[in-house]
PDB file of C-alpha atoms in Angstrom:
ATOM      1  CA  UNK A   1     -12.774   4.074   9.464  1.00  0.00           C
ATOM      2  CA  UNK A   2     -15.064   5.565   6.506  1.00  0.00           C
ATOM      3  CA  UNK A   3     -17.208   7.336   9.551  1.00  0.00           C
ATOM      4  CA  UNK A   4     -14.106   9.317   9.010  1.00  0.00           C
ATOM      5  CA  UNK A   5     -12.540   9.592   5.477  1.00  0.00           C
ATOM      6  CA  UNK A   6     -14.309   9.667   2.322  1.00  0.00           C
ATOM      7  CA  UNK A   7     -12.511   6.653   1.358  1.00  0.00           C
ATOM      8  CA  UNK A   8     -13.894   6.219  -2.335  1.00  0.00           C
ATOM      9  CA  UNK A   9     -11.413   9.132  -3.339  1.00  0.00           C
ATOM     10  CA  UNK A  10      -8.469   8.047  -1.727  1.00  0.00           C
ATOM     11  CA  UNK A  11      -5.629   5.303  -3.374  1.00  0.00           C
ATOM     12  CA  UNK A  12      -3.476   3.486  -1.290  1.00  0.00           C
ATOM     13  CA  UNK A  13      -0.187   1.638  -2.305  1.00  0.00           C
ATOM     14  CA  UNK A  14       0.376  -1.149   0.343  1.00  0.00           C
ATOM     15  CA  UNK A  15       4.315  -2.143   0.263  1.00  0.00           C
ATOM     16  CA  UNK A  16       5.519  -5.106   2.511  1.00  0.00           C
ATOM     17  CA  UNK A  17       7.556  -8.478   1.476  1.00  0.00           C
ATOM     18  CA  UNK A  18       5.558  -9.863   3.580  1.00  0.00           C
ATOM     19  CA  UNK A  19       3.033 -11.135   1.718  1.00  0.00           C
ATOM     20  CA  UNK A  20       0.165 -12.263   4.210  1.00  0.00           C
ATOM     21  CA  UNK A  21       0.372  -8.949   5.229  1.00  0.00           C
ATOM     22  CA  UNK A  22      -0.227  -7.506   2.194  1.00  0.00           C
ATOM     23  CA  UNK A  23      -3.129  -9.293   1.165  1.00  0.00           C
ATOM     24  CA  UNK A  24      -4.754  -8.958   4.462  1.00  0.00           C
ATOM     25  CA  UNK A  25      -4.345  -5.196   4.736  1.00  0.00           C
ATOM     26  CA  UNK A  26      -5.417  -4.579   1.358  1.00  0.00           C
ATOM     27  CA  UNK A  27      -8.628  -6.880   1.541  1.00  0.00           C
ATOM     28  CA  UNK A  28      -9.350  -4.754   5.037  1.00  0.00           C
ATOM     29  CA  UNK A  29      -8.637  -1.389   2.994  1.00  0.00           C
ATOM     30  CA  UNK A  30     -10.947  -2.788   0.010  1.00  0.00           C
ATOM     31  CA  UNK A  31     -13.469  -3.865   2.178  1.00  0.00           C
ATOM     32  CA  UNK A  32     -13.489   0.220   3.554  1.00  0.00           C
ATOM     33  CA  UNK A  33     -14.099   1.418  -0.183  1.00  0.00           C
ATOM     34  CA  UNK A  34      -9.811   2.239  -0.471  1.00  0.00           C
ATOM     35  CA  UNK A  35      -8.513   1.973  -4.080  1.00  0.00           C
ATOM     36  CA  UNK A  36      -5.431  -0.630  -3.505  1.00  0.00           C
ATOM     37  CA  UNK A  37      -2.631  -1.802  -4.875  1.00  0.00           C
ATOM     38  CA  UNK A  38       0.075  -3.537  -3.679  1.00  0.00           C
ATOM     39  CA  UNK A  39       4.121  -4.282  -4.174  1.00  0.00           C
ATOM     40  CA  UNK A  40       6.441  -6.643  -2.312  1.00  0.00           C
ATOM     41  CA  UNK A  41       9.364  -4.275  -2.805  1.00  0.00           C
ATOM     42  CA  UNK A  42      10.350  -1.056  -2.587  1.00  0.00           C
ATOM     43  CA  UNK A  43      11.932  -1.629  -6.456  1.00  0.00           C
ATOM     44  CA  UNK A  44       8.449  -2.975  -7.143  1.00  0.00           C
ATOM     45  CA  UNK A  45       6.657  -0.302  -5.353  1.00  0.00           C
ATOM     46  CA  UNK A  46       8.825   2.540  -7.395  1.00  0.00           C
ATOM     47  CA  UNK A  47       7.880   0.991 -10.798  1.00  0.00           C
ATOM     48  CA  UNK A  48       4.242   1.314 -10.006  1.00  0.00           C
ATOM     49  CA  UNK A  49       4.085   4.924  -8.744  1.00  0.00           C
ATOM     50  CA  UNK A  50       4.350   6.565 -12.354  1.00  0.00           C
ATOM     51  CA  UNK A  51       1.107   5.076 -13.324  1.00  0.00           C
ATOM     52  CA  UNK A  52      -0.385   4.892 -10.046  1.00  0.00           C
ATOM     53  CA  UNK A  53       0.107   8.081  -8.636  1.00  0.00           C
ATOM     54  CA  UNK A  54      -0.986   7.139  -4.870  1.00  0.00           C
ATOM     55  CA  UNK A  55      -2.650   9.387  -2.296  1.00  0.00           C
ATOM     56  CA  UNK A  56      -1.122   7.682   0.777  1.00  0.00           C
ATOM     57  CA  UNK A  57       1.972   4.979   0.650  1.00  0.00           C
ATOM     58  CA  UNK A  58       1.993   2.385   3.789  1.00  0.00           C
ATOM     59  CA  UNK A  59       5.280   1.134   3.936  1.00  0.00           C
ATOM     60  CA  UNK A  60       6.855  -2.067   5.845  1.00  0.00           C
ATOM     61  CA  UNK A  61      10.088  -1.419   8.171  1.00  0.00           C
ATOM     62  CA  UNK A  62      11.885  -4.239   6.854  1.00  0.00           C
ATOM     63  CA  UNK A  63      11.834  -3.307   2.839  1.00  0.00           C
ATOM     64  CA  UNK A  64      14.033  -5.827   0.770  1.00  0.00           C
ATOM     65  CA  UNK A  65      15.377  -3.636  -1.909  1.00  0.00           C
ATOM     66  CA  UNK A  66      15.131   0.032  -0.489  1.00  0.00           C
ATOM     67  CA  UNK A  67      18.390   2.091  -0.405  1.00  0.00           C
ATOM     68  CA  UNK A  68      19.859   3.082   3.314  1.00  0.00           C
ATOM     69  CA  UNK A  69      18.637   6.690   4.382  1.00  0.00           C
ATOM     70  CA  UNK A  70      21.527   8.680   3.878  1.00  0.00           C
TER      71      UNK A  70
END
């Protein structure tokens, strides 16, 4: 993966209730020089963005707390 992207520059927000998944992904994403954070909701994840400001957002398809799509 960092053969490819200059990681070191790039901040990910991880959100996914599940939260194996989460912790797993982020250590891999760590472990590739990614600056991580995490949220087990999508009402968690939308409190954080103000002060986190991410470059890429990887989102779970089952997301307790999001709205429908309209």
């Amino acid at each position: 993966m960092s053969a490819y992207v200059n990681s070191h520059s790039l901040r990910v927000l991880v959100v996914d209730d599940h939260e194996l998944f989460r912790i797993g992904l982020r250590q891999l994403l760590e472990s590739e020089g990614f600056d991580v954070a995490d949220a087990g909701s999508a009402d968690a994840a939308l409190r954080r963005l103000p002060g986190l400001a991410p470059d890429v957002v990887v989102i779970g398809m089952n997301r307790p707390g999001a709205r429908p799509a309209a």
